[in-house]
DNA sequence: GCCAACGTTGGC
DNA sequence: GCCAACGTTGGC
């Protein structure tokens, strides 16, 4: 069992969207490191903190879980109409793969970034490191549990 | 809107 | 393979 943090802009796809949909394919990721995490390091049942970036305020807002046992090809890479279309991707060996996420819970209250920063237990959390822009990050078990604790209110 | 930090691209 | 230029991310 591993733990992750998924960033998303709530204007694009929020925790409420995930709650409504119950599950969603996490497509549109075009960063190799994030892709590698999804392709190689995730397992069904892994737990994910859902984080709203570019929000007011930016905050951890809930929990999702990895639904798919295996990575799946990102369909947007083959869709010429998509902003994520990648003409160099070979359908027989898709460059971009991702996972399906399922809604788990919405926190009783969002935990703002500023509050995450102040918590000594989260000092090493990758999200909080300077210059960190990756949209999918690993968390330790204790970091995951602490964020959930804060979100429980 | 600003800008620091980072990733990617492409010329050489 | 280097690295300058450019685009993007994302907090503030």
PDB file of C-alpha atoms (C1' of nucleotides) in Angstrom:
ATOM      1  CA  UNK A   1       0.000   0.000   0.000  1.00  0.00           C
ATOM      2  CA  UNK A   2       1.387   3.367  -1.065  1.00  0.00           C
ATOM      3  CA  UNK A   3       0.200   6.908  -0.627  1.00  0.00           C
ATOM      4  CA  UNK A   4       0.036   9.742  -3.142  1.00  0.00           C
ATOM      5  CA  UNK A   5      -0.985  13.314  -3.572  1.00  0.00           C
ATOM      6  CA  UNK A   6      -2.855  14.358  -6.721  1.00  0.00           C
ATOM      7  CA  UNK A   7      -3.012  18.019  -7.651  1.00  0.00           C
ATOM      8  CA  UNK A   8      -5.881  19.366  -9.628  1.00  0.00           C
ATOM      9  CA  UNK A   9      -7.234  22.766 -10.409  1.00  0.00           C
ATOM     10  CA  UNK A  10     -10.768  22.795  -9.067  1.00  0.00           C
ATOM     11  CA  UNK A  11     -11.940  24.874 -12.022  1.00  0.00           C
ATOM     12  CA  UNK A  12     -10.893  21.964 -14.231  1.00  0.00           C
ATOM     13  CA  UNK A  13     -11.822  19.014 -12.009  1.00  0.00           C
ATOM     14  CA  UNK A  14     -12.654  19.275  -8.316  1.00  0.00           C
ATOM     15  CA  UNK A  15     -13.291  16.866  -5.475  1.00  0.00           C
ATOM     16  CA  UNK A  16     -16.993  17.534  -5.981  1.00  0.00           C
ATOM     17  CA  UNK A  17     -16.680  16.480  -9.601  1.00  0.00           C
ATOM     18  CA  UNK A  18     -15.019  13.267  -8.469  1.00  0.00           C
ATOM     19  CA  UNK A  19     -17.708  12.710  -5.861  1.00  0.00           C
ATOM     20  CA  UNK A  20     -20.377  13.142  -8.525  1.00  0.00           C
ATOM     21  CA  UNK A  21     -18.610  10.869 -11.020  1.00  0.00           C
ATOM     22  CA  UNK A  22     -17.557   8.352  -8.346  1.00  0.00           C
ATOM     23  CA  UNK A  23     -14.539   7.503 -10.494  1.00  0.00           C
ATOM     24  CA  UNK A  24     -12.583   9.091 -13.316  1.00  0.00           C
ATOM     25  CA  UNK A  25      -9.668   8.393 -15.605  1.00  0.00           C
ATOM     26  CA  UNK A  26      -6.773  10.664 -14.645  1.00  0.00           C
ATOM     27  CA  UNK A  27      -5.850  11.620 -18.175  1.00  0.00           C
ATOM     28  CA  UNK A  28      -4.012  14.624 -19.529  1.00  0.00           C
ATOM     29  CA  UNK A  29      -0.822  14.145 -17.531  1.00  0.00           C
ATOM     30  CA  UNK A  30       2.113  15.135 -19.757  1.00  0.00           C
ATOM     31  CA  UNK A  31       5.001  14.995 -17.356  1.00  0.00           C
ATOM     32  CA  UNK A  32       7.248  11.947 -17.513  1.00  0.00           C
ATOM     33  CA  UNK A  33       7.904  11.697 -13.807  1.00  0.00           C
ATOM     34  CA  UNK A  34       4.206  11.828 -12.980  1.00  0.00           C
ATOM     35  CA  UNK A  35       3.526   9.299 -15.712  1.00  0.00           C
ATOM     36  CA  UNK A  36       6.199   6.982 -14.366  1.00  0.00           C
ATOM     37  CA  UNK A  37       4.597   7.093 -10.934  1.00  0.00           C
ATOM     38  CA  UNK A  38       1.256   6.103 -12.417  1.00  0.00           C
ATOM     39  CA  UNK A  39       2.747   3.491 -14.696  1.00  0.00           C
ATOM     40  CA  UNK A  40       5.221   1.817 -12.383  1.00  0.00           C
ATOM     41  CA  UNK A  41       4.561   2.600  -8.771  1.00  0.00           C
ATOM     42  CA  UNK A  42       0.838   2.578  -8.154  1.00  0.00           C
ATOM     43  CA  UNK A  43      -1.299  -0.372  -7.116  1.00  0.00           C
ATOM     44  CA  UNK A  44      -5.004  -0.897  -6.810  1.00  0.00           C
ATOM     45  CA  UNK A  45      -6.154   0.410  -3.436  1.00  0.00           C
ATOM     46  CA  UNK A  46      -3.393   2.978  -2.956  1.00  0.00           C
ATOM     47  CA  UNK A  47      -4.736   6.037  -1.187  1.00  0.00           C
ATOM     48  CA  UNK A  48      -4.433   9.563  -2.544  1.00  0.00           C
ATOM     49  CA  UNK A  49      -4.816  12.977  -1.001  1.00  0.00           C
ATOM     50  CA  UNK A  50      -6.793  15.131  -3.411  1.00  0.00           C
ATOM     51  CA  UNK A  51      -5.344  18.640  -3.555  1.00  0.00           C
ATOM     52  CA  UNK A  52      -6.770  21.781  -5.124  1.00  0.00           C
ATOM     53  CA  UNK A  53      -4.040  23.937  -6.688  1.00  0.00           C
ATOM     54  CA  UNK A  54      -4.603  27.412  -8.074  1.00  0.00           C
ATOM     55  CA  UNK A  55      -7.492  27.671  -5.644  1.00  0.00           C
ATOM     56  CA  UNK A  56      -8.354  30.239  -3.014  1.00  0.00           C
ATOM     57  CA  UNK A  57      -6.898  29.011  -0.863  1.00  0.00           C
ATOM     58  CA  UNK A  58      -4.960  26.050  -2.259  1.00  0.00           C
ATOM     59  CA  UNK A  59      -5.899  23.123  -0.016  1.00  0.00           C
ATOM     60  CA  UNK A  60      -6.046  19.390   0.570  1.00  0.00           C
ATOM     61  CA  UNK A  61      -9.718  18.554   0.192  1.00  0.00           C
ATOM     62  CA  UNK A  62     -10.278  14.814   0.297  1.00  0.00           C
ATOM     63  CA  UNK A  63      -9.185  11.276  -0.436  1.00  0.00           C
ATOM     64  CA  UNK A  64      -9.311   9.140  -3.560  1.00  0.00           C
ATOM     65  CA  UNK A  65      -8.150   5.608  -4.235  1.00  0.00           C
ATOM     66  CA  UNK A  66      -6.507   3.888  -7.183  1.00  0.00           C
ATOM     67  CA  UNK A  67      -9.211   1.860  -8.852  1.00  0.00           C
ATOM     68  CA  UNK A  68      -7.372   0.202 -11.697  1.00  0.00           C
ATOM     69  CA  UNK A  69      -5.063  -2.724 -11.132  1.00  0.00           C
ATOM     70  CA  UNK A  70      -3.028  -1.791 -14.182  1.00  0.00           C
ATOM     71  CA  UNK A  71      -2.188   1.443 -15.936  1.00  0.00           C
ATOM     72  CA  UNK A  72      -4.439   2.333 -18.858  1.00  0.00           C
ATOM     73  CA  UNK A  73      -3.605   4.221 -22.039  1.00  0.00           C
ATOM     74  CA  UNK A  74      -4.583   7.870 -21.888  1.00  0.00           C
ATOM     75  CA  UNK A  75      -7.191   8.212 -24.656  1.00  0.00           C
ATOM     76  CA  UNK A  76      -6.586  11.941 -25.114  1.00  0.00           C
ATOM     77  CA  UNK A  77      -3.164  11.321 -26.676  1.00  0.00           C
ATOM     78  CA  UNK A  78      -4.872   9.838 -29.751  1.00  0.00           C
ATOM     79  CA  UNK A  79      -7.604  12.449 -30.051  1.00  0.00           C
ATOM     80  CA  UNK A  80      -6.658  15.181 -32.527  1.00  0.00           C
ATOM     81  CA  UNK A  81      -9.356  17.380 -31.021  1.00  0.00           C
ATOM     82  CA  UNK A  82      -7.851  17.160 -27.566  1.00  0.00           C
ATOM     83  CA  UNK A  83      -5.452  19.694 -26.133  1.00  0.00           C
ATOM     84  CA  UNK A  84      -3.473  16.669 -24.960  1.00  0.00           C
ATOM     85  CA  UNK A  85      -3.169  15.118 -28.423  1.00  0.00           C
ATOM     86  CA  UNK A  86       0.307  13.704 -29.002  1.00  0.00           C
ATOM     87  CA  UNK A  87       0.978  12.914 -32.664  1.00  0.00           C
ATOM     88  CA  UNK A  88       4.220  11.163 -31.729  1.00  0.00           C
ATOM     89  CA  UNK A  89       2.520   8.576 -29.567  1.00  0.00           C
ATOM     90  CA  UNK A  90       2.266   5.117 -31.110  1.00  0.00           C
ATOM     91  CA  UNK A  91      -1.072   3.360 -30.507  1.00  0.00           C
ATOM     92  CA  UNK A  92       0.828   0.074 -30.209  1.00  0.00           C
ATOM     93  CA  UNK A  93       3.072   1.527 -27.526  1.00  0.00           C
ATOM     94  CA  UNK A  94       1.256   4.472 -25.974  1.00  0.00           C
ATOM     95  CA  UNK A  95       3.549   7.084 -24.564  1.00  0.00           C
ATOM     96  CA  UNK A  96       1.051   8.269 -21.954  1.00  0.00           C
ATOM     97  CA  UNK A  97      -0.600   5.960 -19.491  1.00  0.00           C
ATOM     98  CA  UNK A  98      -2.585   6.755 -16.388  1.00  0.00           C
ATOM     99  CA  UNK A  99      -4.902   5.347 -13.736  1.00  0.00           C
ATOM    100  CA  UNK A 100      -8.538   5.378 -12.813  1.00  0.00           C
ATOM    101  CA  UNK A 101      -9.291   7.129  -9.522  1.00  0.00           C
ATOM    102  CA  UNK A 102     -12.272   6.481  -7.303  1.00  0.00           C
ATOM    103  CA  UNK A 103     -13.822   8.914  -4.866  1.00  0.00           C
ATOM    104  CA  UNK A 104     -13.277   7.974  -1.258  1.00  0.00           C
ATOM    105  CA  UNK A 105     -14.182  10.976   0.833  1.00  0.00           C
ATOM    106  CA  UNK A 106     -14.347  14.702   1.025  1.00  0.00           C
ATOM    107  CA  UNK A 107     -12.700  16.145   4.114  1.00  0.00           C
ATOM    108  CA  UNK A 108     -14.992  17.661   6.748  1.00  0.00           C
ATOM    109  CA  UNK A 109     -12.989  20.813   6.087  1.00  0.00           C
ATOM    110  CA  UNK A 110     -10.332  21.722   3.501  1.00  0.00           C
ATOM    111  CA  UNK A 111      -6.809  21.956   4.883  1.00  0.00           C
ATOM    112  CA  UNK A 112      -5.175  25.067   3.421  1.00  0.00           C
ATOM    113  CA  UNK A 113      -1.629  24.958   2.129  1.00  0.00           C
ATOM    114  CA  UNK A 114      -0.554  27.489   4.774  1.00  0.00           C
ATOM    115  CA  UNK A 115      -1.730  25.128   7.482  1.00  0.00           C
ATOM    116  CA  UNK A 116       0.112  22.185   5.942  1.00  0.00           C
ATOM    117  CA  UNK A 117       3.253  24.317   5.955  1.00  0.00           C
ATOM    118  CA  UNK A 118       2.907  25.100   9.636  1.00  0.00           C
ATOM    119  CA  UNK A 119       2.530  21.494  10.745  1.00  0.00           C
ATOM    120  CA  UNK A 120       5.826  20.091  12.067  1.00  0.00           C
ATOM    121  CA  UNK A 121       4.740  16.541  11.207  1.00  0.00           C
ATOM    122  CA  UNK A 122       4.576  17.545   7.531  1.00  0.00           C
ATOM    123  CA  UNK A 123       7.887  19.364   7.290  1.00  0.00           C
ATOM    124  CA  UNK A 124       9.313  16.871   4.791  1.00  0.00           C
ATOM    125  CA  UNK A 125       6.205  16.555   2.647  1.00  0.00           C
ATOM    126  CA  UNK A 126       7.254  16.878  -1.002  1.00  0.00           C
ATOM    127  CA  UNK A 127       4.375  19.204  -1.807  1.00  0.00           C
ATOM    128  CA  UNK A 128       5.897  21.775   0.506  1.00  0.00           C
ATOM    129  CA  UNK A 129       9.399  21.714  -0.901  1.00  0.00           C
ATOM    130  CA  UNK A 130      10.570  24.747  -2.805  1.00  0.00           C
ATOM    131  CA  UNK A 131       9.997  24.684  -6.538  1.00  0.00           C
ATOM    132  CA  UNK A 132       7.925  21.539  -6.414  1.00  0.00           C
ATOM    133  CA  UNK A 133       5.622  21.495  -9.415  1.00  0.00           C
ATOM    134  CA  UNK A 134       4.939  17.823  -9.949  1.00  0.00           C
ATOM    135  CA  UNK A 135       1.228  17.115 -10.101  1.00  0.00           C
ATOM    136  CA  UNK A 136       1.529  13.611  -8.653  1.00  0.00           C
ATOM    137  CA  UNK A 137       3.676  13.131  -5.578  1.00  0.00           C
ATOM    138  CA  UNK A 138       4.358  10.261  -3.193  1.00  0.00           C
ATOM    139  CA  UNK A 139       3.430  10.657   0.469  1.00  0.00           C
ATOM    140  CA  UNK A 140       4.557   8.674   3.470  1.00  0.00           C
ATOM    141  CA  UNK A 141       1.937   6.814   5.477  1.00  0.00           C
ATOM    142  CA  UNK A 142       2.330   9.192   8.389  1.00  0.00           C
ATOM    143  CA  UNK A 143       1.982  12.236   6.134  1.00  0.00           C
ATOM    144  CA  UNK A 144      -1.167  10.785   4.632  1.00  0.00           C
ATOM    145  CA  UNK A 145      -2.639  10.068   8.031  1.00  0.00           C
ATOM    146  CA  UNK A 146      -1.746  13.479   9.366  1.00  0.00           C
ATOM    147  CA  UNK A 147      -3.412  15.281   6.451  1.00  0.00           C
ATOM    148  CA  UNK A 148      -6.539  13.172   6.980  1.00  0.00           C
ATOM    149  CA  UNK A 149      -6.473  14.008  10.673  1.00  0.00           C
ATOM    150  CA  UNK A 150      -6.334  17.723   9.901  1.00  0.00           C
ATOM    151  CA  UNK A 151      -9.119  17.331   7.364  1.00  0.00           C
ATOM    152  CA  UNK A 152     -11.329  15.559   9.865  1.00  0.00           C
ATOM    153  CA  UNK A 153     -11.663  18.945  11.569  1.00  0.00           C
TER     154      UNK A 153
ATOM    155  C1'  DG B   1      -0.614  40.064 -12.633  1.00  0.00           C
ATOM    156  C1'  DC B   2       4.010  38.872 -11.102  1.00  0.00           C
ATOM    157  C1'  DC B   3       7.638  35.952 -11.047  1.00  0.00           C
ATOM    158  C1'  DA B   4      10.576  31.978  -9.381  1.00  0.00           C
ATOM    159  C1'  DA B   5      11.344  27.444 -10.516  1.00  0.00           C
ATOM    160  C1'  DC B   6      11.309  23.880 -13.478  1.00  0.00           C
ATOM    161  C1'  DG B   7      10.690  20.976 -17.888  1.00  0.00           C
ATOM    162  C1'  DT B   8      11.045  20.777 -22.798  1.00  0.00           C
ATOM    163  C1'  DT B   9      12.631  21.997 -27.265  1.00  0.00           C
ATOM    164  C1'  DG B  10      15.751  22.577 -30.804  1.00  0.00           C
ATOM    165  C1'  DG B  11      19.936  24.736 -32.879  1.00  0.00           C
ATOM    166  C1'  DC B  12      24.589  23.943 -32.943  1.00  0.00           C
TER     167       DC B  12
ATOM    168  C1'  DG C   1      25.575  16.708 -25.402  1.00  0.00           C
ATOM    169  C1'  DC C   2      25.213  21.590 -24.264  1.00  0.00           C
ATOM    170  C1'  DC C   3      22.472  25.283 -23.247  1.00  0.00           C
ATOM    171  C1'  DA C   4      19.577  29.363 -24.451  1.00  0.00           C
ATOM    172  C1'  DA C   5      14.950  30.243 -25.280  1.00  0.00           C
ATOM    173  C1'  DC C   6      10.553  29.352 -24.332  1.00  0.00           C
ATOM    174  C1'  DG C   7       6.330  27.586 -22.036  1.00  0.00           C
ATOM    175  C1'  DT C   8       4.095  26.100 -17.832  1.00  0.00           C
ATOM    176  C1'  DT C   9       3.093  25.699 -12.988  1.00  0.00           C
ATOM    177  C1'  DG C  10       1.287  27.600  -9.122  1.00  0.00           C
ATOM    178  C1'  DG C  11       1.824  30.430  -4.875  1.00  0.00           C
ATOM    179  C1'  DC C  12       1.393  34.990  -3.625  1.00  0.00           C
TER     180       DC C  12
END
